[in-house]
PDB file of C-alpha atoms in Angstrom:
ATOM      1  CA  GLN N   1     140.827 126.924 157.297  1.00 60.00           C
ATOM      2  CA  LYS N   2     139.951 128.082 160.625  1.00 67.00           C
ATOM      3  CA  GLU N   3     142.645 129.137 162.887  1.00 87.00           C
ATOM      4  CA  VAL N   4     141.564 127.073 165.824  1.00 92.00           C
ATOM      5  CA  GLU N   5     139.395 123.859 165.255  1.00 93.00           C
ATOM      6  CA  GLN N   6     137.582 121.902 167.543  1.00 93.00           C
ATOM      7  CA  ASN N   7     134.856 119.324 167.066  1.00 86.00           C
ATOM      8  CA  SER N   8     131.706 121.097 168.317  1.00 81.00           C
ATOM      9  CA  GLY N   9     130.162 117.819 169.602  1.00 82.00           C
ATOM     10  CA  PRO N  10     128.149 117.285 171.632  1.00 91.00           C
ATOM     11  CA  LEU N  11     130.335 114.635 173.261  1.00 95.00           C
ATOM     12  CA  SER N  12     128.772 112.205 175.559  1.00 96.00           C
ATOM     13  CA  VAL N  13     130.748 110.316 178.235  1.00 96.00           C
ATOM     14  CA  PRO N  14     129.628 108.112 180.779  1.00 97.00           C
ATOM     15  CA  GLU N  15     130.353 109.301 184.386  1.00 97.00           C
ATOM     16  CA  GLY N  16     133.609 107.988 185.635  1.00 97.00           C
ATOM     17  CA  ALA N  17     135.108 107.437 182.204  1.00 97.00           C
ATOM     18  CA  ILE N  18     137.826 109.720 180.452  1.00 97.00           C
ATOM     19  CA  ALA N  19     136.707 112.495 178.309  1.00 97.00           C
ATOM     20  CA  SER N  20     139.148 113.292 175.391  1.00 97.00           C
ATOM     21  CA  LEU N  21     138.859 116.927 173.768  1.00 97.00           C
ATOM     22  CA  ASN N  22     140.805 117.771 170.768  1.00 96.00           C
ATOM     23  CA  CYS N  23     141.991 120.897 169.085  1.00 96.00           C
ATOM     24  CA  THR N  24     143.942 121.615 166.234  1.00 96.00           C
ATOM     25  CA  TYR N  25     145.465 125.057 165.097  1.00 95.00           C
ATOM     26  CA  SER N  26     147.058 126.502 161.859  1.00 92.00           C
ATOM     27  CA  ASP N  27     149.629 128.953 162.919  1.00 88.00           C
ATOM     28  CA  ARG N  28     152.939 127.158 163.484  1.00 88.00           C
ATOM     29  CA  GLY N  29     154.274 130.215 165.370  1.00 84.00           C
ATOM     30  CA  SER N  30     151.807 129.749 168.134  1.00 86.00           C
ATOM     31  CA  GLN N  31     153.362 129.843 171.483  1.00 82.00           C
ATOM     32  CA  SER N  32     150.822 129.057 174.237  1.00 88.00           C
ATOM     33  CA  PHE N  33     147.582 127.109 174.389  1.00 92.00           C
ATOM     34  CA  PHE N  34     144.931 127.235 176.916  1.00 93.00           C
ATOM     35  CA  TRP N  35     141.460 125.388 177.812  1.00 96.00           C
ATOM     36  CA  TYR N  36     138.552 127.360 179.260  1.00 96.00           C
ATOM     37  CA  ARG N  37     135.500 125.740 180.424  1.00 97.00           C
ATOM     38  CA  GLN N  38     132.141 127.458 179.937  1.00 96.00           C
ATOM     39  CA  TYR N  39     129.007 126.704 181.518  1.00 96.00           C
ATOM     40  CA  SER N  40     125.756 127.750 179.712  1.00 91.00           C
ATOM     41  CA  GLY N  41     125.274 131.490 180.056  1.00 88.00           C
ATOM     42  CA  LYS N  42     128.494 131.930 181.950  1.00 93.00           C
ATOM     43  CA  SER N  43     131.818 133.372 181.337  1.00 95.00           C
ATOM     44  CA  PRO N  44     134.811 131.472 180.215  1.00 95.00           C
ATOM     45  CA  GLU N  45     136.894 129.947 183.066  1.00 94.00           C
ATOM     46  CA  LEU N  46     140.587 129.057 182.554  1.00 92.00           C
ATOM     47  CA  ILE N  47     141.329 125.474 183.643  1.00 94.00           C
ATOM     48  CA  MET N  48     144.603 124.542 181.917  1.00 92.00           C
ATOM     49  CA  PHE N  49     147.466 126.218 180.158  1.00 91.00           C
ATOM     50  CA  ILE N  50     150.505 124.410 178.254  1.00 92.00           C
ATOM     51  CA  TYR N  51     153.377 126.071 176.298  1.00 87.00           C
ATOM     52  CA  SER N  52     155.869 123.025 176.167  1.00 85.00           C
ATOM     53  CA  ASN N  53     155.435 119.770 174.297  1.00 88.00           C
ATOM     54  CA  GLY N  54     154.300 116.927 176.092  1.00 91.00           C
ATOM     55  CA  ASP N  55     151.740 116.464 178.985  1.00 93.00           C
ATOM     56  CA  LYS N  56     150.846 118.742 181.805  1.00 94.00           C
ATOM     57  CA  GLU N  57     148.718 117.338 184.692  1.00 96.00           C
ATOM     58  CA  ASP N  58     146.409 119.170 187.242  1.00 95.00           C
ATOM     59  CA  GLY N  59     144.192 117.047 189.417  1.00 96.00           C
ATOM     60  CA  ARG N  60     141.700 115.274 187.027  1.00 97.00           C
ATOM     61  CA  PHE N  61     142.794 117.047 183.920  1.00 97.00           C
ATOM     62  CA  THR N  62     145.967 116.592 181.461  1.00 97.00           C
ATOM     63  CA  ALA N  63     146.622 118.793 178.774  1.00 96.00           C
ATOM     64  CA  GLN N  64     148.726 117.257 176.009  1.00 96.00           C
ATOM     65  CA  LEU N  65     150.576 119.306 173.393  1.00 95.00           C
ATOM     66  CA  ASN N  66     152.165 118.256 170.176  1.00 95.00           C
ATOM     67  CA  LYS N  67     153.596 121.381 168.023  1.00 92.00           C
ATOM     68  CA  ALA N  68     154.928 119.047 165.312  1.00 93.00           C
ATOM     69  CA  SER N  69     151.388 118.009 164.565  1.00 94.00           C
ATOM     70  CA  GLN N  70     149.848 121.142 165.743  1.00 94.00           C
ATOM     71  CA  TYR N  71     147.306 119.434 168.184  1.00 94.00           C
ATOM     72  CA  VAL N  72     146.495 120.218 171.633  1.00 96.00           C
ATOM     73  CA  SER N  73     144.047 117.897 173.688  1.00 97.00           C
ATOM     74  CA  LEU N  74     142.599 117.985 177.285  1.00 97.00           C
ATOM     75  CA  LEU N  75     141.819 114.675 179.059  1.00 97.00           C
ATOM     76  CA  ILE N  76     139.416 114.756 182.023  1.00 98.00           C
ATOM     77  CA  ARG N  77     139.723 111.567 184.078  1.00 98.00           C
ATOM     78  CA  ASP N  78     136.993 110.336 186.310  1.00 97.00           C
ATOM     79  CA  SER N  79     134.388 112.357 184.565  1.00 97.00           C
ATOM     80  CA  GLN N  80     131.709 114.025 186.895  1.00 97.00           C
ATOM     81  CA  PRO N  81     128.218 115.645 185.836  1.00 96.00           C
ATOM     82  CA  SER N  82     129.778 118.859 186.971  1.00 96.00           C
ATOM     83  CA  ASP N  83     131.983 118.557 184.062  1.00 97.00           C
ATOM     84  CA  SER N  84     129.343 119.042 181.555  1.00 97.00           C
ATOM     85  CA  ALA N  85     130.034 122.222 179.836  1.00 97.00           C
ATOM     86  CA  THR N  86     131.543 123.655 176.577  1.00 96.00           C
ATOM     87  CA  TYR N  87     135.325 123.451 176.368  1.00 97.00           C
ATOM     88  CA  LEU N  88     137.035 126.256 174.613  1.00 96.00           C
ATOM     89  CA  CYS N  89     140.577 125.725 173.135  1.00 95.00           C
ATOM     90  CA  ALA N  90     142.543 128.833 172.653  1.00 93.00           C
ATOM     91  CA  VAL N  91     145.901 129.710 171.181  1.00 91.00           C
ATOM     92  CA  ALA N  92     148.183 132.452 171.679  1.00 86.00           C
ATOM     93  CA  GLY N  93     150.698 133.522 168.639  1.00 73.00           C
ATOM     94  CA  LEU N  94     153.605 135.896 168.672  1.00 65.00           C
ATOM     95  CA  ILE N  95     153.705 139.216 170.632  1.00 64.00           C
ATOM     96  CA  ILE N  96     153.028 141.809 167.809  1.00 64.00           C
ATOM     97  CA  GLN N  97     153.239 145.540 169.034  1.00 61.00           C
ATOM     98  CA  GLY N  98     153.037 144.319 172.695  1.00 61.00           C
ATOM     99  CA  ALA N  99     149.638 142.375 172.170  1.00 63.00           C
ATOM    100  CA  GLN N 100     149.278 138.625 172.186  1.00 69.00           C
ATOM    101  CA  LYS N 101     145.908 137.662 170.938  1.00 77.00           C
ATOM    102  CA  LEU N 102     144.164 134.720 171.927  1.00 85.00           C
ATOM    103  CA  VAL N 103     142.236 132.990 169.109  1.00 88.00           C
ATOM    104  CA  PHE N 104     139.521 130.646 170.358  1.00 91.00           C
ATOM    105  CA  GLY N 105     137.842 127.618 168.723  1.00 92.00           C
ATOM    106  CA  GLN N 106     134.133 127.316 168.607  1.00 92.00           C
ATOM    107  CA  GLY N 107     134.194 125.001 171.640  1.00 94.00           C
ATOM    108  CA  THR N 108     133.209 121.425 172.374  1.00 95.00           C
ATOM    109  CA  ARG N 109     130.200 120.626 174.025  1.00 95.00           C
ATOM    110  CA  LEU N 110     130.606 117.881 176.747  1.00 96.00           C
ATOM    111  CA  THR N 111     127.878 115.838 178.573  1.00 97.00           C
ATOM    112  CA  ILE N 112     128.678 113.533 181.355  1.00 96.00           C
ATOM    113  CA  ASN N 113     125.923 111.045 181.818  1.00 94.00           C
ATOM    114  CA  PRO N 114     125.178 109.534 185.300  1.00 91.00           C
TER     115      PRO N 114
ATOM    116  CA  GLU P   1     139.262 139.707 194.923  1.00 84.00           C
ATOM    117  CA  ALA P   2     140.727 139.978 191.624  1.00 82.00           C
ATOM    118  CA  GLN P   3     137.989 140.490 188.963  1.00 93.00           C
ATOM    119  CA  VAL P   4     136.740 141.860 185.712  1.00 96.00           C
ATOM    120  CA  THR P   5     133.419 143.500 186.306  1.00 96.00           C
ATOM    121  CA  GLN P   6     130.942 144.095 183.592  1.00 97.00           C
ATOM    122  CA  ASN P   7     127.724 145.895 183.681  1.00 97.00           C
ATOM    123  CA  PRO P   8     124.945 145.582 182.966  1.00 97.00           C
ATOM    124  CA  ARG P   9     124.371 141.905 183.026  1.00 96.00           C
ATOM    125  CA  TYR P  10     121.298 142.032 180.958  1.00 97.00           C
ATOM    126  CA  LEU P  11     120.114 144.776 178.737  1.00 97.00           C
ATOM    127  CA  ILE P  12     117.190 144.972 176.074  1.00 97.00           C
ATOM    128  CA  THR P  13     117.168 148.038 173.963  1.00 96.00           C
ATOM    129  CA  VAL P  14     115.609 149.715 170.800  1.00 97.00           C
ATOM    130  CA  THR P  15     117.236 149.933 167.403  1.00 97.00           C
ATOM    131  CA  GLY P  16     119.404 153.108 167.226  1.00 97.00           C
ATOM    132  CA  LYS P  17     119.328 154.051 170.956  1.00 97.00           C
ATOM    133  CA  LYS P  18     123.022 154.478 172.161  1.00 97.00           C
ATOM    134  CA  LEU P  19     124.297 152.373 174.853  1.00 97.00           C
ATOM    135  CA  THR P  20     127.384 151.781 176.628  1.00 98.00           C
ATOM    136  CA  VAL P  21     128.690 148.518 178.470  1.00 98.00           C
ATOM    137  CA  THR P  22     131.001 149.084 181.131  1.00 98.00           C
ATOM    138  CA  CYS P  23     134.247 146.991 182.003  1.00 98.00           C
ATOM    139  CA  SER P  24     136.536 147.280 184.836  1.00 98.00           C
ATOM    140  CA  GLN P  25     139.265 145.450 186.133  1.00 97.00           C
ATOM    141  CA  ASN P  26     141.276 145.625 189.296  1.00 95.00           C
ATOM    142  CA  MET P  27     144.584 143.540 188.543  1.00 92.00           C
ATOM    143  CA  ASN P  28     146.210 146.360 186.946  1.00 92.00           C
ATOM    144  CA  HIS P  29     146.296 144.647 183.655  1.00 90.00           C
ATOM    145  CA  GLU P  30     147.600 146.459 180.510  1.00 88.00           C
ATOM    146  CA  TYR P  31     145.591 144.448 177.961  1.00 89.00           C
ATOM    147  CA  MET P  32     141.757 144.572 177.643  1.00 92.00           C
ATOM    148  CA  SER P  33     139.365 143.236 175.067  1.00 93.00           C
ATOM    149  CA  TRP P  34     135.971 142.741 174.082  1.00 96.00           C
ATOM    150  CA  TYR P  35     134.409 139.926 172.477  1.00 96.00           C
ATOM    151  CA  ARG P  36     130.954 138.778 171.322  1.00 96.00           C
ATOM    152  CA  GLN P  37     129.741 135.125 171.325  1.00 95.00           C
ATOM    153  CA  ASP P  38     127.181 133.737 168.909  1.00 93.00           C
ATOM    154  CA  PRO P  39     125.843 130.305 168.593  1.00 87.00           C
ATOM    155  CA  GLY P  40     127.870 128.537 165.977  1.00 82.00           C
ATOM    156  CA  LEU P  41     130.602 131.339 165.804  1.00 85.00           C
ATOM    157  CA  GLY P  42     132.398 131.252 168.888  1.00 86.00           C
ATOM    158  CA  LEU P  43     134.101 134.155 170.742  1.00 91.00           C
ATOM    159  CA  ARG P  44     134.870 136.794 168.317  1.00 92.00           C
ATOM    160  CA  GLN P  45     137.191 139.797 169.413  1.00 92.00           C
ATOM    161  CA  ILE P  46     135.655 143.301 168.617  1.00 96.00           C
ATOM    162  CA  TYR P  47     138.347 145.823 169.965  1.00 94.00           C
ATOM    163  CA  TYR P  48     141.485 145.497 172.147  1.00 91.00           C
ATOM    164  CA  SER P  49     143.563 147.740 174.071  1.00 91.00           C
ATOM    165  CA  MET P  50     147.237 147.485 175.026  1.00 86.00           C
ATOM    166  CA  ASN P  51     147.086 150.380 177.563  1.00 87.00           C
ATOM    167  CA  VAL P  52     145.703 153.733 177.990  1.00 90.00           C
ATOM    168  CA  GLU P  53     144.771 155.713 174.960  1.00 89.00           C
ATOM    169  CA  VAL P  54     145.725 152.711 172.846  1.00 88.00           C
ATOM    170  CA  THR P  55     143.175 150.829 171.004  1.00 92.00           C
ATOM    171  CA  ASP P  56     143.025 148.742 167.845  1.00 90.00           C
ATOM    172  CA  LYS P  57     140.182 146.829 165.973  1.00 92.00           C
ATOM    173  CA  GLY P  58     139.777 143.253 166.278  1.00 90.00           C
ATOM    174  CA  ASP P  59     137.867 140.853 163.917  1.00 89.00           C
ATOM    175  CA  VAL P  60     134.441 142.388 163.907  1.00 96.00           C
ATOM    176  CA  PRO P  61     134.654 146.185 164.931  1.00 97.00           C
ATOM    177  CA  GLU P  62     131.873 147.459 162.943  1.00 97.00           C
ATOM    178  CA  GLY P  63     129.303 149.249 164.990  1.00 97.00           C
ATOM    179  CA  TYR P  64     131.232 149.541 167.987  1.00 98.00           C
ATOM    180  CA  LYS P  65     133.561 152.048 169.617  1.00 98.00           C
ATOM    181  CA  VAL P  66     135.693 151.903 172.611  1.00 97.00           C
ATOM    182  CA  SER P  67     137.794 153.883 174.990  1.00 96.00           C
ATOM    183  CA  ARG P  68     140.801 153.689 177.271  1.00 96.00           C
ATOM    184  CA  LYS P  69     140.980 156.701 179.291  1.00 96.00           C
ATOM    185  CA  GLU P  70     142.111 154.837 182.393  1.00 96.00           C
ATOM    186  CA  LYS P  71     143.999 151.676 182.843  1.00 95.00           C
ATOM    187  CA  ARG P  72     141.252 150.084 184.735  1.00 96.00           C
ATOM    188  CA  ASN P  73     138.099 150.790 182.458  1.00 97.00           C
ATOM    189  CA  PHE P  74     137.410 149.694 178.889  1.00 98.00           C
ATOM    190  CA  PRO P  75     133.794 150.630 177.952  1.00 98.00           C
ATOM    191  CA  LEU P  76     132.155 149.271 174.763  1.00 98.00           C
ATOM    192  CA  ILE P  77     129.895 151.880 173.146  1.00 98.00           C
ATOM    193  CA  LEU P  78     127.169 150.840 170.669  1.00 97.00           C
ATOM    194  CA  GLU P  79     126.383 154.469 168.860  1.00 95.00           C
ATOM    195  CA  SER P  80     123.258 152.996 166.974  1.00 97.00           C
ATOM    196  CA  PRO P  81     122.784 149.499 168.024  1.00 97.00           C
ATOM    197  CA  SER P  82     121.010 147.214 165.383  1.00 97.00           C
ATOM    198  CA  PRO P  83     119.407 143.704 165.891  1.00 97.00           C
ATOM    199  CA  ASN P  84     122.483 141.944 164.544  1.00 97.00           C
ATOM    200  CA  GLN P  85     124.248 143.256 167.566  1.00 98.00           C
ATOM    201  CA  THR P  86     121.930 140.993 169.679  1.00 98.00           C
ATOM    202  CA  SER P  87     124.715 138.805 171.360  1.00 97.00           C
ATOM    203  CA  LEU P  88     126.462 137.829 174.632  1.00 97.00           C
ATOM    204  CA  TYR P  89     129.345 140.113 175.269  1.00 98.00           C
ATOM    205  CA  PHE P  90     132.378 139.448 177.246  1.00 97.00           C
ATOM    206  CA  CYS P  91     135.091 141.733 178.541  1.00 97.00           C
ATOM    207  CA  ALA P  92     138.574 140.170 179.211  1.00 94.00           C
ATOM    208  CA  SER P  93     141.821 141.358 180.721  1.00 92.00           C
ATOM    209  CA  SER P  94     145.516 140.139 180.811  1.00 87.00           C
ATOM    210  CA  LEU P  95     149.006 141.082 181.548  1.00 80.00           C
ATOM    211  CA  ILE P  96     150.812 141.960 178.247  1.00 69.00           C
ATOM    212  CA  GLY P  97     152.266 138.894 177.002  1.00 61.00           C
ATOM    213  CA  VAL P  98     149.345 136.477 177.919  1.00 59.00           C
ATOM    214  CA  ALA P  99     151.579 133.268 177.637  1.00 55.00           C
ATOM    215  CA  ARG P 100     151.289 132.421 181.086  1.00 60.00           C
ATOM    216  CA  GLY P 101     148.138 133.588 182.366  1.00 68.00           C
ATOM    217  CA  GLY P 102     145.683 133.637 179.681  1.00 81.00           C
ATOM    218  CA  TYR P 103     142.471 136.025 180.036  1.00 88.00           C
ATOM    219  CA  THR P 104     140.224 136.648 182.824  1.00 91.00           C
ATOM    220  CA  PHE P 105     136.652 137.226 181.597  1.00 95.00           C
ATOM    221  CA  GLY P 106     134.023 139.272 182.935  1.00 96.00           C
ATOM    222  CA  SER P 107     130.619 137.649 183.848  1.00 96.00           C
ATOM    223  CA  GLY P 108     129.298 138.983 180.500  1.00 97.00           C
ATOM    224  CA  THR P 109     126.486 141.121 179.136  1.00 97.00           C
ATOM    225  CA  ARG P 110     123.525 139.610 177.336  1.00 97.00           C
ATOM    226  CA  LEU P 111     122.262 142.315 174.812  1.00 98.00           C
ATOM    227  CA  THR P 112     119.176 142.142 173.002  1.00 98.00           C
ATOM    228  CA  VAL P 113     118.295 144.976 170.438  1.00 98.00           C
ATOM    229  CA  VAL P 114     114.610 145.062 169.139  1.00 97.00           C
TER     230      VAL P 114
END
């Protein structure tokens, strides 16, 4: 089982709709959870992080975390064509010898159709 | 501007010719890391460093070397590149204990080994 799993997609959503991206993780000791957006050929850009159960909202983005189910999701409301990108889920575990490693999922490719 | 700077952006080289990809950050981050990104395999960690003179292997270290002589710089060295090292490489940095801030990524280096 992979440490962090995402559906690779592609996920196609009409403009203006809600895009829902999902991620599961295997390490119950995981503490922090991140969503990165990556445009083709570009570097990953941090868009959300969450570390407590529940929802965290930032503009059109909402991250949801359920530690009991080892599940984290990202909702994008009022989807725009500029949201078309690959979304990477990343999970941080315990700090070992001062280092806290981020483990990335393979990413979900999202396409917003005008 | 807070950033991670990688050079070069693009590099085509021949098998066996030593090369160095440079990485520099201006955020006084302790933690620096190198990743490679390949289609279908996601981001995989090559090496990381927790501070000056402290480095350790990631998940795919074979064929790579790193050094951390100064806090701001973390070069990636390929002593004898091979075609299977053709990939998109990212340098990333963070404060120790990444829980709140995640990683900041450089803009990437696309390496082709022929």
